[in-house]
Structures are given as C-alpha cells and as structure tokens.
Amino acid sequence: MIRLHGFFRSSSTHRCRIALNLKGLAYDTKPVNLRSGDHQTEAFKVMNPHQAVPVLVVDEQVMTQSLAIMEWLEERYPEPALLPTDTELRALVRGASQLLACDIQPLHNLRVLNYLRGSWERSETDISDWCRHWIHSGLSAFEQMIEARRTGTGFAFGDSPGMADACLAPQLFAAKRFALDVTVFPGIARLAENYATHPAFVAAEPANQPDAA
C-alpha cells in the first residue's frame, strides 16, 4: 500500500502526485493541513523530523523530500520512465527539475512567507512582489533550457511527460496564485496547455484533492 501524506496546495506534494499518476500507481491521500499545524504534531514529527510535506509511506518504508521520492519511484517502478535513457539528457532533466524544486519553490514556501510576514513584518503586497520576482527569475532560466533543445514535442524534454514536467506544473500553479503572467514564456506556456488536458496532471491539481479548500 502506498500512502502520500501532504497538503493539497503544497508544490512538493503536487509534484509527487503527478509522478505517482504518471507511473499509474494507486495511492491513498493522507491530508496534512499546514495552516492548522498538522505537520507540527509529535506523531507527524516521528515520520518526518523536518516537519514538512510530502511524506511517502510504502508498507513500512517512510520517505521524505519530493525529488528523492520521485527518484525512488523511478528506480522501483521504471516504466513509464520519468527520466530519459541518455546519460547527458538525464543530467539536464535532473538539473531542470532541481531548478524548479530547489531554487524557486523554497522561496515561496509557506514557512518562508510566514517568516517574512512575522519576523520581517512585510505586507501582503511585499510578499506577492517577492514571490513574483523569484518565480519569474527561475522560469526565465527554465525557458532558456527548454528552448535551447526545442524539438517540437509536447513536453519539456521529450514526447512524454517526465520529472521536469512534474516539477514545472506545480510551479505554474504557484505563478497563477501570485498573479504572474507566464505567457511571456512561450515554451512554458505551450507546456502548460498540454498539462491542462493530460489526465495525470489534471488528477493531481490542487483543486481536485480531498482537502482542497
């Protein structure tokens, strides 16, 4: 049995949902409400001392960190693949994925924004400006990466969706939340249109989760 503990709006959880869906794996969703502090309970801390989502539990094995979870899924369930077979292209896809998941997303993570609101007493306007700045900066770099390898395919680095796509879609959701117009990035906008009709991505959308509110 596979259980995914996460928050409907969490980008990290979102990308794991996409990966699980692309692999065709059934899983139980275990909501963790970050707004009410579910992640700060002692029971959750036992699963993840960092008190963050997602947490993937498979039988008795507990895994944390979204990219590590996606790599485990790729190794445990290699088909359909999230990574290409070519070694150099695999490195490129991993780099693009980390750009999205490690360089952009943490800067608009809820705990970071709450720190800016609290300790730094920043306004909601300041917060939104902060998020738009860092999302735009990161997506600009990602756009250059995919446009440098433009192949006419429907996904970031090939004919089928992979790890980079699973990381990009949640970032596009965040961009929309903070009113960033992604149509300034033609390549990314093209990918967004394809995600909007792909079953694995649609099923993973925050609005379609049991804890959506």
C-alpha angles and dihedrals in degrees: 000000000000120000124186115200110198152116120267094232097040111117091209092053091043093058091050091052089054092049092049091048093048089052090051092236123155115225141169118241115225109190118221110191106215092184094059095040103253088146091058096061121111091240092057092043088060089060095042120013089195088062094223137124145279110052118174117201119192111180100309098337116105120200132184137186116057099239092048089050091050091049090051090050090051092052096042096041105025096176127102089028126228091193130051121245095236109096097218093046090049089057090049092050091047090050092049090048092051091048088060100037101036107025104036110024099052090059091064096036113135093244091053093048092047089052091052090049095047114030095028097034093222120171124240088252090056090047093052092047089051092051095046091050096054096039091050091048093051097043090050089059092045090051090056091050095054095039090053087062099035106165102162091249123138097243139052100270107002151355094295132044118266144168096303091052091050088054096043099052095062089047089055089053089053091048089055091049090056095042098248113156107226094184086089084075105062096188093050092044089054090053091048090058091054093048090052091066102033112105095220092054096041092051090050096052114122093238090060096056123104092239095048113135 
